[in-house]
Each structure stands twice: as C-alpha cells, then as structure tokens.
JSON list of C-alpha atoms in Angstrom, two decimals:
[
{"chain": "A", "resi": 62, "resn": "MET", "atom": "CA", "xyz": [95.51, 148.44, 114.94]},
{"chain": "A", "resi": 63, "resn": "ALA", "atom": "CA", "xyz": [96.11, 146.99, 118.29]},
{"chain": "A", "resi": 64, "resn": "PRO", "atom": "CA", "xyz": [98.17, 149.17, 120.64]},
{"chain": "A", "resi": 65, "resn": "ASN", "atom": "CA", "xyz": [102.00, 148.66, 120.61]},
{"chain": "A", "resi": 66, "resn": "MET", "atom": "CA", "xyz": [101.90, 146.22, 117.52]},
{"chain": "A", "resi": 67, "resn": "SER", "atom": "CA", "xyz": [103.74, 147.42, 114.52]},
{"chain": "A", "resi": 68, "resn": "PRO", "atom": "CA", "xyz": [102.36, 146.96, 110.99]},
{"chain": "A", "resi": 69, "resn": "ILE", "atom": "CA", "xyz": [105.03, 144.35, 110.25]},
{"chain": "A", "resi": 70, "resn": "THR", "atom": "CA", "xyz": [103.90, 142.22, 113.29]},
{"chain": "A", "resi": 71, "resn": "ILE", "atom": "CA", "xyz": [100.43, 142.41, 111.97]},
{"chain": "A", "resi": 72, "resn": "ARG", "atom": "CA", "xyz": [101.46, 141.04, 108.46]},
{"chain": "A", "resi": 73, "resn": "ASN", "atom": "CA", "xyz": [103.49, 138.32, 109.93]},
{"chain": "A", "resi": 74, "resn": "THR", "atom": "CA", "xyz": [100.69, 137.19, 112.25]},
{"chain": "A", "resi": 75, "resn": "ASN", "atom": "CA", "xyz": [98.24, 137.09, 109.36]},
{"chain": "A", "resi": 76, "resn": "ALA", "atom": "CA", "xyz": [100.58, 135.08, 107.20]},
{"chain": "A", "resi": 77, "resn": "LYS", "atom": "CA", "xyz": [101.08, 132.49, 109.96]},
{"chain": "A", "resi": 78, "resn": "GLN", "atom": "CA", "xyz": [97.40, 132.18, 110.43]},
{"chain": "A", "resi": 79, "resn": "LEU", "atom": "CA", "xyz": [96.84, 131.75, 106.69]},
{"chain": "A", "resi": 80, "resn": "CYS", "atom": "CA", "xyz": [99.61, 129.03, 106.62]},
{"chain": "A", "resi": 81, "resn": "ASN", "atom": "CA", "xyz": [97.88, 127.27, 109.44]},
{"chain": "A", "resi": 82, "resn": "GLN", "atom": "CA", "xyz": [94.56, 127.49, 107.82]},
{"chain": "A", "resi": 83, "resn": "LYS", "atom": "CA", "xyz": [96.03, 126.23, 104.48]},
{"chain": "A", "resi": 84, "resn": "ASP", "atom": "CA", "xyz": [97.65, 123.24, 106.19]},
{"chain": "A", "resi": 85, "resn": "LYS", "atom": "CA", "xyz": [94.33, 122.25, 107.75]},
{"chain": "A", "resi": 86, "resn": "ILE", "atom": "CA", "xyz": [92.42, 122.58, 104.51]},
{"chain": "A", "resi": 87, "resn": "GLU", "atom": "CA", "xyz": [95.01, 121.03, 102.16]},
{"chain": "A", "resi": 88, "resn": "PRO", "atom": "CA", "xyz": [97.18, 118.35, 103.69]},
{"chain": "A", "resi": 89, "resn": "PRO", "atom": "CA", "xyz": [100.49, 117.38, 102.20]},
{"chain": "A", "resi": 90, "resn": "ILE", "atom": "CA", "xyz": [99.89, 115.41, 98.89]},
{"chain": "A", "resi": 91, "resn": "GLU", "atom": "CA", "xyz": [101.76, 112.46, 100.40]},
{"chain": "A", "resi": 92, "resn": "ILE", "atom": "CA", "xyz": [99.18, 112.12, 103.10]},
{"chain": "A", "resi": 93, "resn": "GLN", "atom": "CA", "xyz": [96.27, 112.16, 100.64]},
{"chain": "A", "resi": 94, "resn": "ILE", "atom": "CA", "xyz": [97.89, 109.36, 98.44]},
{"chain": "A", "resi": 95, "resn": "GLU", "atom": "CA", "xyz": [98.51, 107.23, 101.57]},
{"chain": "A", "resi": 96, "resn": "HIS", "atom": "CA", "xyz": [94.94, 107.61, 102.64]},
{"chain": "A", "resi": 97, "resn": "GLU", "atom": "CA", "xyz": [93.61, 106.80, 99.15]},
{"chain": "A", "resi": 98, "resn": "ILE", "atom": "CA", "xyz": [95.57, 103.59, 99.19]},
{"chain": "A", "resi": 99, "resn": "ASP", "atom": "CA", "xyz": [94.51, 102.60, 102.72]},
{"chain": "A", "resi": 100, "resn": "THR", "atom": "CA", "xyz": [90.84, 103.23, 101.69]},
{"chain": "A", "resi": 101, "resn": "LYS", "atom": "CA", "xyz": [91.21, 100.88, 98.59]},
{"chain": "A", "resi": 102, "resn": "LEU", "atom": "CA", "xyz": [92.75, 98.17, 100.73]},
{"chain": "A", "resi": 103, "resn": "LEU", "atom": "CA", "xyz": [90.30, 98.53, 103.41]},
{"chain": "A", "resi": 104, "resn": "SER", "atom": "CA", "xyz": [87.49, 98.15, 100.78]},
{"chain": "A", "resi": 105, "resn": "ILE", "atom": "CA", "xyz": [89.02, 94.81, 99.52]},
{"chain": "A", "resi": 106, "resn": "ILE", "atom": "CA", "xyz": [89.15, 93.61, 103.21]},
{"chain": "A", "resi": 107, "resn": "ASN", "atom": "CA", "xyz": [85.43, 94.45, 103.78]},
{"chain": "A", "resi": 108, "resn": "ASN", "atom": "CA", "xyz": [84.38, 93.03, 100.51]},
{"chain": "A", "resi": 109, "resn": "GLY", "atom": "CA", "xyz": [86.10, 89.86, 101.54]},
{"chain": "A", "resi": 110, "resn": "TYR", "atom": "CA", "xyz": [84.34, 89.71, 104.85]},
{"chain": "A", "resi": 111, "resn": "ASN", "atom": "CA", "xyz": [80.96, 90.38, 102.97]},
{"chain": "A", "resi": 112, "resn": "ILE", "atom": "CA", "xyz": [81.78, 87.54, 100.60]},
{"chain": "A", "resi": 113, "resn": "ALA", "atom": "CA", "xyz": [82.37, 85.21, 103.54]},
{"chain": "A", "resi": 114, "resn": "LYS", "atom": "CA", "xyz": [79.04, 86.36, 105.34]},
{"chain": "A", "resi": 115, "resn": "TYR", "atom": "CA", "xyz": [77.23, 85.23, 102.06]},
{"chain": "A", "resi": 116, "resn": "TYR", "atom": "CA", "xyz": [79.35, 82.14, 101.36]},
{"chain": "A", "resi": 117, "resn": "ILE", "atom": "CA", "xyz": [79.18, 80.47, 104.92]},
{"chain": "A", "resi": 118, "resn": "PRO", "atom": "CA", "xyz": [75.39, 80.51, 105.08]},
{"chain": "A", "resi": 119, "resn": "TYR", "atom": "CA", "xyz": [75.15, 79.48, 101.37]},
{"chain": "A", "resi": 120, "resn": "HIS", "atom": "CA", "xyz": [77.49, 76.48, 102.01]},
{"chain": "A", "resi": 121, "resn": "LEU", "atom": "CA", "xyz": [75.55, 75.40, 105.13]},
{"chain": "A", "resi": 122, "resn": "ARG", "atom": "CA", "xyz": [72.22, 75.47, 103.42]},
{"chain": "A", "resi": 123, "resn": "CYS", "atom": "CA", "xyz": [73.83, 73.26, 100.67]},
{"chain": "A", "resi": 124, "resn": "SER", "atom": "CA", "xyz": [75.54, 70.90, 102.94]},
{"chain": "A", "resi": 125, "resn": "CYS", "atom": "CA", "xyz": [73.51, 70.58, 106.27]},
{"chain": "A", "resi": 126, "resn": "LYS", "atom": "CA", "xyz": [70.08, 69.54, 107.18]},
{"chain": "A", "resi": 127, "resn": "HIS", "atom": "CA", "xyz": [67.71, 72.53, 107.68]},
{"chain": "A", "resi": 128, "resn": "GLU", "atom": "CA", "xyz": [66.98, 71.65, 111.36]},
{"chain": "A", "resi": 129, "resn": "LEU", "atom": "CA", "xyz": [70.83, 71.83, 112.25]},
{"chain": "A", "resi": 130, "resn": "LEU", "atom": "CA", "xyz": [70.77, 75.47, 111.19]},
{"chain": "A", "resi": 131, "resn": "GLN", "atom": "CA", "xyz": [68.06, 76.59, 113.71]},
{"chain": "A", "resi": 132, "resn": "GLY", "atom": "CA", "xyz": [69.64, 78.90, 116.34]},
{"chain": "A", "resi": 133, "resn": "LEU", "atom": "CA", "xyz": [71.79, 80.59, 113.82]},
{"chain": "A", "resi": 134, "resn": "PRO", "atom": "CA", "xyz": [70.90, 84.10, 112.51]},
{"chain": "A", "resi": 135, "resn": "LYS", "atom": "CA", "xyz": [68.12, 84.47, 109.88]},
{"chain": "A", "resi": 136, "resn": "SER", "atom": "CA", "xyz": [70.65, 85.04, 107.04]},
{"chain": "A", "resi": 137, "resn": "PHE", "atom": "CA", "xyz": [72.09, 81.63, 107.67]},
{"chain": "A", "resi": 138, "resn": "VAL", "atom": "CA", "xyz": [68.60, 79.95, 107.09]},
{"chain": "A", "resi": 139, "resn": "VAL", "atom": "CA", "xyz": [66.95, 82.07, 104.42]},
{"chain": "A", "resi": 140, "resn": "PRO", "atom": "CA", "xyz": [68.95, 83.19, 101.40]},
{"chain": "A", "resi": 141, "resn": "PRO", "atom": "CA", "xyz": [68.97, 86.72, 100.30]},
{"chain": "A", "resi": 142, "resn": "ALA", "atom": "CA", "xyz": [66.61, 87.57, 97.41]},
{"chain": "A", "resi": 143, "resn": "GLN", "atom": "CA", "xyz": [69.13, 89.26, 95.17]},
{"chain": "A", "resi": 144, "resn": "PRO", "atom": "CA", "xyz": [72.76, 88.67, 96.23]},
{"chain": "A", "resi": 145, "resn": "PRO", "atom": "CA", "xyz": [75.39, 90.52, 94.08]},
{"chain": "A", "resi": 146, "resn": "GLU", "atom": "CA", "xyz": [76.67, 88.47, 91.16]},
{"chain": "A", "resi": 147, "resn": "LEU", "atom": "CA", "xyz": [80.34, 88.54, 92.72]},
{"chain": "A", "resi": 148, "resn": "TYR", "atom": "CA", "xyz": [79.06, 86.62, 95.77]},
{"chain": "A", "resi": 149, "resn": "LEU", "atom": "CA", "xyz": [77.39, 84.09, 93.59]},
{"chain": "A", "resi": 150, "resn": "ARG", "atom": "CA", "xyz": [80.50, 83.49, 91.43]},
{"chain": "A", "resi": 151, "resn": "VAL", "atom": "CA", "xyz": [82.75, 83.06, 94.51]},
{"chain": "A", "resi": 152, "resn": "ALA", "atom": "CA", "xyz": [80.19, 80.82, 96.10]},
{"chain": "A", "resi": 153, "resn": "THR", "atom": "CA", "xyz": [79.99, 78.60, 93.04]},
{"chain": "A", "resi": 154, "resn": "PHE", "atom": "CA", "xyz": [83.72, 78.27, 92.80]},
{"chain": "A", "resi": 155, "resn": "SER", "atom": "CA", "xyz": [84.30, 77.67, 96.57]},
{"chain": "A", "resi": 156, "resn": "TYR", "atom": "CA", "xyz": [81.48, 75.03, 96.76]},
{"chain": "A", "resi": 157, "resn": "GLY", "atom": "CA", "xyz": [82.68, 73.43, 93.51]},
{"chain": "A", "resi": 158, "resn": "MET", "atom": "CA", "xyz": [86.29, 73.36, 94.80]},
{"chain": "A", "resi": 159, "resn": "GLU", "atom": "CA", "xyz": [85.18, 71.59, 98.02]},
{"chain": "A", "resi": 160, "resn": "LYS", "atom": "CA", "xyz": [83.22, 68.95, 96.01]},
{"chain": "A", "resi": 161, "resn": "LYS", "atom": "CA", "xyz": [86.17, 68.33, 93.78]},
{"chain": "A", "resi": 162, "resn": "PHE", "atom": "CA", "xyz": [88.40, 67.79, 96.88]},
{"chain": "A", "resi": 163, "resn": "GLU", "atom": "CA", "xyz": [85.65, 66.35, 99.07]},
{"chain": "A", "resi": 164, "resn": "ALA", "atom": "CA", "xyz": [87.66, 63.66, 100.71]},
{"chain": "A", "resi": 165, "resn": "PHE", "atom": "CA", "xyz": [90.44, 66.17, 101.69]},
{"chain": "A", "resi": 166, "resn": "PHE", "atom": "CA", "xyz": [87.99, 68.75, 103.08]},
{"chain": "A", "resi": 167, "resn": "GLU", "atom": "CA", "xyz": [86.12, 66.18, 105.01]},
{"chain": "A", "resi": 168, "resn": "GLN", "atom": "CA", "xyz": [89.40, 65.02, 106.69]},
{"chain": "A", "resi": 169, "resn": "ILE", "atom": "CA", "xyz": [90.46, 68.57, 107.66]},
{"chain": "A", "resi": 170, "resn": "PRO", "atom": "CA", "xyz": [88.80, 68.42, 111.18]},
{"chain": "A", "resi": 171, "resn": "THR", "atom": "CA", "xyz": [90.31, 65.12, 111.95]},
{"chain": "A", "resi": 172, "resn": "HIS", "atom": "CA", "xyz": [93.90, 65.92, 110.68]},
{"chain": "A", "resi": 173, "resn": "MET", "atom": "CA", "xyz": [93.75, 69.42, 112.44]},
{"chain": "A", "resi": 174, "resn": "LYS", "atom": "CA", "xyz": [92.35, 67.88, 115.63]},
{"chain": "A", "resi": 175, "resn": "LEU", "atom": "CA", "xyz": [89.84, 70.65, 115.42]},
{"chain": "A", "resi": 176, "resn": "LYS", "atom": "CA", "xyz": [88.09, 72.03, 118.69]},
{"chain": "A", "resi": 177, "resn": "ASN", "atom": "CA", "xyz": [86.33, 75.14, 119.75]},
{"chain": "A", "resi": 178, "resn": "GLU", "atom": "CA", "xyz": [89.24, 76.41, 121.63]},
{"chain": "A", "resi": 179, "resn": "ASN", "atom": "CA", "xyz": [91.86, 76.10, 118.71]},
{"chain": "A", "resi": 180, "resn": "ALA", "atom": "CA", "xyz": [89.54, 76.58, 115.64]},
{"chain": "A", "resi": 181, "resn": "LYS", "atom": "CA", "xyz": [90.31, 80.29, 114.96]},
{"chain": "A", "resi": 182, "resn": "GLU", "atom": "CA", "xyz": [94.12, 79.85, 115.56]},
{"chain": "A", "resi": 183, "resn": "ILE", "atom": "CA", "xyz": [94.16, 76.83, 113.11]},
{"chain": "A", "resi": 184, "resn": "PHE", "atom": "CA", "xyz": [91.91, 78.52, 110.48]},
{"chain": "A", "resi": 185, "resn": "ILE", "atom": "CA", "xyz": [94.06, 81.73, 110.34]},
{"chain": "A", "resi": 186, "resn": "SER", "atom": "CA", "xyz": [97.36, 79.77, 110.30]},
{"chain": "A", "resi": 187, "resn": "LEU", "atom": "CA", "xyz": [96.27, 77.41, 107.62]},
{"chain": "A", "resi": 188, "resn": "CYS", "atom": "CA", "xyz": [94.88, 80.20, 105.42]},
{"chain": "A", "resi": 189, "resn": "ARG", "atom": "CA", "xyz": [98.01, 82.28, 105.86]},
{"chain": "A", "resi": 190, "resn": "ARG", "atom": "CA", "xyz": [100.13, 79.23, 104.75]},
{"chain": "A", "resi": 191, "resn": "VAL", "atom": "CA", "xyz": [98.07, 78.80, 101.61]},
{"chain": "A", "resi": 192, "resn": "VAL", "atom": "CA", "xyz": [98.31, 82.33, 100.43]},
{"chain": "A", "resi": 193, "resn": "SER", "atom": "CA", "xyz": [101.86, 83.30, 101.86]},
{"chain": "A", "resi": 194, "resn": "SER", "atom": "CA", "xyz": [103.57, 82.64, 98.46]},
{"chain": "A", "resi": 195, "resn": "ASP", "atom": "CA", "xyz": [102.58, 82.30, 94.92]},
{"chain": "A", "resi": 196, "resn": "VAL", "atom": "CA", "xyz": [99.17, 83.64, 95.31]},
{"chain": "A", "resi": 197, "resn": "ASN", "atom": "CA", "xyz": [96.56, 83.12, 92.64]},
{"chain": "A", "resi": 198, "resn": "TRP", "atom": "CA", "xyz": [92.69, 83.29, 92.64]},
{"chain": "A", "resi": 199, "resn": "GLY", "atom": "CA", "xyz": [92.45, 79.54, 93.27]},
{"chain": "A", "resi": 200, "resn": "ARG", "atom": "CA", "xyz": [94.24, 79.90, 96.58]},
{"chain": "A", "resi": 201, "resn": "VAL", "atom": "CA", "xyz": [92.37, 83.13, 97.53]},
{"chain": "A", "resi": 202, "resn": "ILE", "atom": "CA", "xyz": [88.95, 81.34, 96.86]},
{"chain": "A", "resi": 203, "resn": "SER", "atom": "CA", "xyz": [90.30, 78.42, 99.00]},
{"chain": "A", "resi": 204, "resn": "ILE", "atom": "CA", "xyz": [90.09, 80.62, 102.04]},
{"chain": "A", "resi": 205, "resn": "PHE", "atom": "CA", "xyz": [86.27, 80.59, 101.59]},
{"chain": "A", "resi": 206, "resn": "THR", "atom": "CA", "xyz": [86.25, 76.92, 101.03]},
{"chain": "A", "resi": 207, "resn": "VAL", "atom": "CA", "xyz": [88.11, 76.02, 104.20]},
{"chain": "A", "resi": 208, "resn": "GLY", "atom": "CA", "xyz": [85.73, 78.44, 106.02]},
{"chain": "A", "resi": 209, "resn": "GLY", "atom": "CA", "xyz": [82.82, 76.44, 104.72]},
{"chain": "A", "resi": 210, "resn": "ALA", "atom": "CA", "xyz": [84.37, 73.12, 105.77]},
{"chain": "A", "resi": 211, "resn": "PHE", "atom": "CA", "xyz": [84.98, 74.52, 109.38]},
{"chain": "A", "resi": 212, "resn": "ALA", "atom": "CA", "xyz": [81.40, 75.82, 109.49]},
{"chain": "A", "resi": 213, "resn": "VAL", "atom": "CA", "xyz": [79.99, 72.43, 108.59]},
{"chain": "A", "resi": 214, "resn": "HIS", "atom": "CA", "xyz": [82.08, 70.61, 111.17]},
{"chain": "A", "resi": 215, "resn": "PHE", "atom": "CA", "xyz": [80.82, 72.91, 113.97]},
{"chain": "A", "resi": 216, "resn": "VAL", "atom": "CA", "xyz": [77.12, 72.92, 112.79]},
{"chain": "A", "resi": 217, "resn": "ASN", "atom": "CA", "xyz": [77.34, 69.13, 112.97]},
{"chain": "A", "resi": 218, "resn": "LYS", "atom": "CA", "xyz": [78.77, 69.50, 116.54]},
{"chain": "A", "resi": 219, "resn": "GLY", "atom": "CA", "xyz": [75.99, 72.00, 117.46]},
{"chain": "A", "resi": 220, "resn": "GLN", "atom": "CA", "xyz": [78.62, 74.67, 118.24]},
{"chain": "A", "resi": 221, "resn": "LEU", "atom": "CA", "xyz": [76.86, 77.48, 116.34]},
{"chain": "A", "resi": 222, "resn": "ASP", "atom": "CA", "xyz": [78.56, 80.34, 118.16]},
{"chain": "A", "resi": 223, "resn": "ILE", "atom": "CA", "xyz": [81.84, 79.35, 116.30]},
{"chain": "A", "resi": 224, "resn": "VAL", "atom": "CA", "xyz": [80.03, 79.26, 113.02]},
{"chain": "A", "resi": 225, "resn": "LYS", "atom": "CA", "xyz": [78.94, 82.81, 113.30]},
{"chain": "A", "resi": 226, "resn": "SER", "atom": "CA", "xyz": [82.44, 83.90, 113.91]},
{"chain": "A", "resi": 227, "resn": "ILE", "atom": "CA", "xyz": [84.03, 82.43, 110.84]},
{"chain": "A", "resi": 228, "resn": "PRO", "atom": "CA", "xyz": [83.52, 85.40, 108.44]},
{"chain": "A", "resi": 229, "resn": "GLY", "atom": "CA", "xyz": [85.30, 87.52, 110.89]},
{"chain": "A", "resi": 230, "resn": "TRP", "atom": "CA", "xyz": [88.25, 85.11, 110.79]},
{"chain": "A", "resi": 231, "resn": "VAL", "atom": "CA", "xyz": [88.27, 85.55, 106.95]},
{"chain": "A", "resi": 232, "resn": "GLN", "atom": "CA", "xyz": [88.34, 89.20, 107.47]},
{"chain": "A", "resi": 233, "resn": "GLU", "atom": "CA", "xyz": [91.32, 88.73, 109.88]},
{"chain": "A", "resi": 234, "resn": "VAL", "atom": "CA", "xyz": [93.13, 86.54, 107.31]},
{"chain": "A", "resi": 235, "resn": "LEU", "atom": "CA", "xyz": [92.72, 89.39, 104.85]},
{"chain": "A", "resi": 236, "resn": "GLU", "atom": "CA", "xyz": [93.90, 92.05, 107.29]},
{"chain": "A", "resi": 237, "resn": "THR", "atom": "CA", "xyz": [96.92, 90.20, 108.74]},
{"chain": "A", "resi": 238, "resn": "THR", "atom": "CA", "xyz": [98.37, 88.35, 105.69]},
{"chain": "A", "resi": 239, "resn": "GLU", "atom": "CA", "xyz": [101.26, 90.66, 104.29]},
{"chain": "A", "resi": 240, "resn": "GLY", "atom": "CA", "xyz": [100.66, 91.45, 100.67]},
{"chain": "A", "resi": 241, "resn": "LEU", "atom": "CA", "xyz": [97.37, 89.75, 100.30]},
{"chain": "A", "resi": 242, "resn": "PRO", "atom": "CA", "xyz": [94.95, 92.68, 99.86]},
{"chain": "A", "resi": 243, "resn": "GLU", "atom": "CA", "xyz": [97.66, 94.36, 97.73]},
{"chain": "A", "resi": 244, "resn": "TRP", "atom": "CA", "xyz": [97.63, 91.35, 95.45]},
{"chain": "A", "resi": 245, "resn": "ILE", "atom": "CA", "xyz": [93.95, 91.41, 95.01]},
{"chain": "A", "resi": 246, "resn": "GLN", "atom": "CA", "xyz": [94.03, 95.16, 94.34]},
{"chain": "A", "resi": 247, "resn": "GLU", "atom": "CA", "xyz": [96.69, 94.52, 91.69]},
{"chain": "A", "resi": 248, "resn": "GLN", "atom": "CA", "xyz": [94.37, 91.99, 89.90]},
{"chain": "A", "resi": 249, "resn": "GLY", "atom": "CA", "xyz": [91.62, 94.71, 89.71]},
{"chain": "A", "resi": 250, "resn": "GLY", "atom": "CA", "xyz": [89.96, 93.93, 93.04]},
{"chain": "A", "resi": 251, "resn": "TRP", "atom": "CA", "xyz": [87.40, 91.20, 93.77]},
{"chain": "A", "resi": 252, "resn": "GLU", "atom": "CA", "xyz": [85.32, 92.48, 90.81]},
{"chain": "A", "resi": 253, "resn": "LYS", "atom": "CA", "xyz": [87.91, 90.83, 88.46]},
{"chain": "A", "resi": 254, "resn": "LEU", "atom": "CA", "xyz": [85.94, 87.52, 89.03]},
{"chain": "A", "resi": 255, "resn": "SER", "atom": "CA", "xyz": [82.61, 89.22, 88.12]},
{"chain": "A", "resi": 256, "resn": "LEU", "atom": "CA", "xyz": [83.98, 90.43, 84.94]},
{"chain": "A", "resi": 257, "resn": "ARG", "atom": "CA", "xyz": [84.30, 86.99, 83.31]},
{"chain": "A", "resi": 258, "resn": "SER", "atom": "CA", "xyz": [81.37, 85.43, 81.55]},
{"chain": "A", "resi": 259, "resn": "LYS", "atom": "CA", "xyz": [80.01, 82.04, 82.58]},
{"chain": "A", "resi": 260, "resn": "ASP", "atom": "CA", "xyz": [81.71, 80.48, 79.67]},
{"chain": "A", "resi": 261, "resn": "ASP", "atom": "CA", "xyz": [85.12, 82.06, 80.57]},
{"chain": "A", "resi": 262, "resn": "LEU", "atom": "CA", "xyz": [84.67, 80.81, 84.14]},
{"chain": "A", "resi": 263, "resn": "ASN", "atom": "CA", "xyz": [84.06, 77.27, 82.98]},
{"chain": "A", "resi": 264, "resn": "ASN", "atom": "CA", "xyz": [86.60, 76.96, 80.17]},
{"chain": "A", "resi": 265, "resn": "ALA", "atom": "CA", "xyz": [89.46, 74.58, 80.48]},
{"chain": "A", "resi": 266, "resn": "SER", "atom": "CA", "xyz": [92.08, 77.29, 81.16]},
{"chain": "A", "resi": 267, "resn": "TRP", "atom": "CA", "xyz": [90.15, 78.78, 84.03]},
{"chain": "A", "resi": 268, "resn": "SER", "atom": "CA", "xyz": [89.37, 75.41, 85.53]},
{"chain": "A", "resi": 269, "resn": "SER", "atom": "CA", "xyz": [93.03, 74.41, 85.24]},
{"chain": "A", "resi": 270, "resn": "TYR", "atom": "CA", "xyz": [94.28, 77.53, 86.77]},
{"chain": "A", "resi": 271, "resn": "VAL", "atom": "CA", "xyz": [91.97, 77.16, 89.85]},
{"chain": "A", "resi": 272, "resn": "THR", "atom": "CA", "xyz": [92.65, 73.34, 90.13]},
{"chain": "A", "resi": 273, "resn": "VAL", "atom": "CA", "xyz": [96.30, 73.55, 89.90]},
{"chain": "A", "resi": 274, "resn": "GLY", "atom": "CA", "xyz": [96.60, 76.54, 92.29]},
{"chain": "A", "resi": 275, "resn": "PHE", "atom": "CA", "xyz": [94.50, 74.84, 94.83]},
{"chain": "A", "resi": 276, "resn": "GLY", "atom": "CA", "xyz": [96.21, 71.57, 94.33]},
{"chain": "A", "resi": 277, "resn": "VAL", "atom": "CA", "xyz": [99.46, 72.89, 95.50]},
{"chain": "A", "resi": 278, "resn": "ALA", "atom": "CA", "xyz": [97.78, 74.63, 98.31]},
{"chain": "A", "resi": 279, "resn": "ALA", "atom": "CA", "xyz": [95.95, 71.43, 99.39]},
{"chain": "A", "resi": 280, "resn": "ALA", "atom": "CA", "xyz": [99.20, 69.53, 99.62]},
{"chain": "A", "resi": 281, "resn": "GLY", "atom": "CA", "xyz": [100.57, 72.25, 101.95]},
{"chain": "A", "resi": 282, "resn": "MET", "atom": "CA", "xyz": [97.47, 72.36, 104.05]},
{"chain": "A", "resi": 283, "resn": "LEU", "atom": "CA", "xyz": [97.48, 68.58, 104.39]},
{"chain": "A", "resi": 284, "resn": "LEU", "atom": "CA", "xyz": [101.18, 68.54, 105.28]},
{"chain": "A", "resi": 285, "resn": "PHE", "atom": "CA", "xyz": [100.51, 71.25, 107.85]},
{"chain": "A", "resi": 286, "resn": "GLY", "atom": "CA", "xyz": [97.66, 69.32, 109.31]},
{"chain": "A", "resi": 287, "resn": "LEU", "atom": "CA", "xyz": [99.59, 66.04, 109.67]},
{"chain": "A", "resi": 288, "resn": "SER", "atom": "CA", "xyz": [102.57, 67.87, 111.36]},
{"chain": "A", "resi": 289, "resn": "LYS", "atom": "CA", "xyz": [100.45, 69.09, 114.24]}
]
C-alpha cells in the first residue's frame, strides 16, 4: 500500500479505473447502434459509386466509337471479365431506359446548356430533383442513365477528364440527397434488384413501374432544363 493512502482511497481509485476501462471496451449501446446504421448507409453509397464506375464505361462502349475512348482508363475501354450480376442488371435497365427515351436524353445537353464548368452542378441538381420525392427504383436507376448521357456528350467533345469524374458525381448525389440512401436500405439495398429473375425484370408490371416512375421524372427534368 502506498504511504498516506487509506484502503478506502485505494478501492475508490480501482473502481474508477475499472469504470474507465469498461467505457473504453464497451461504448454505450446508442453509439453502437448509430455506428451500425451509418455503416449500412455508407455501404449503400459506396455500392452506388461502384455501380456507376461499371455503368459509365459500359454505356460508352455501347454508344461511342472505340477510338473516342482512347485516353480514358483501361476500365473504360476493356470490360471486366466477370462483373457482378447486380451491375449487369442496373446497366441493362439504365441503357434500356435511355433507348426508350432516346430523343429526350439526346436533348439534355442542349436544354441544359451543358459545359465543362457547369456540368457537375447541373448533374447533381438534376438528379436531386428527380429523387427528391416519390422515390422509386425507376427514378434511382435514372441517375445512372443521366450519367451515361452526360458521359457520351463529353466523350464526343473530347473532354475526357469530366467523363472520369461522373461516377464521383453519382456518389455525391447519394451522399447529399436527404433520405435517398435510407430509402434504398428500406427496400433491401441494391441487392433487391439482383434478387429478381430475368422474367420478373421483364414482365409487364416491372416494366410499367420503371416506365411510369421515369416518365414523371423525365417531365420534371425537361421542365428544369427549359427553365434554366
């Protein structure tokens, strides 16, 4: 026992040390729950970014001449050997959505007066408007579709640095649109799309759901573009 220290003081000191150790080892349950939720939302945002990293090159390979892609990273020119099924599903729907509304998407750059200095601001504002209310999977998928349309525009202009930035813009939309990651989480996450069979994805009810959802969104985007 240390000099001039009573047994009571020793017991109190040890108890305090044990409490401090316990706090460090087992944080309050509220903190654990909050951290768990944040981790899930972060995963949804990151997965969205990775989907965009797959879809933008996929769309460019389908839409642009090969020589126009020279100067972009290899991933834009050479497709991955075995992309995740989810990425393929989103890519199929996004590309199909653009083809269904081809005239509209081709007019976006003109209506938006798209330039390299305003492209990011317009993209983020546009996508937020689309998913700001009445969110559905059609509107969420349209974020990637718009990204593909922007990418084609800037590839044709030879402004490849902007093209490489577009997946990051998709990530920013997911990060900064209030309630969007939470909505995706409530639906079961991005994996919800990969759980449907090919027949389910192509049946009338699903096609109608995407078409109607995007039709409303498209009208809003066109109005937004014409009001600039």
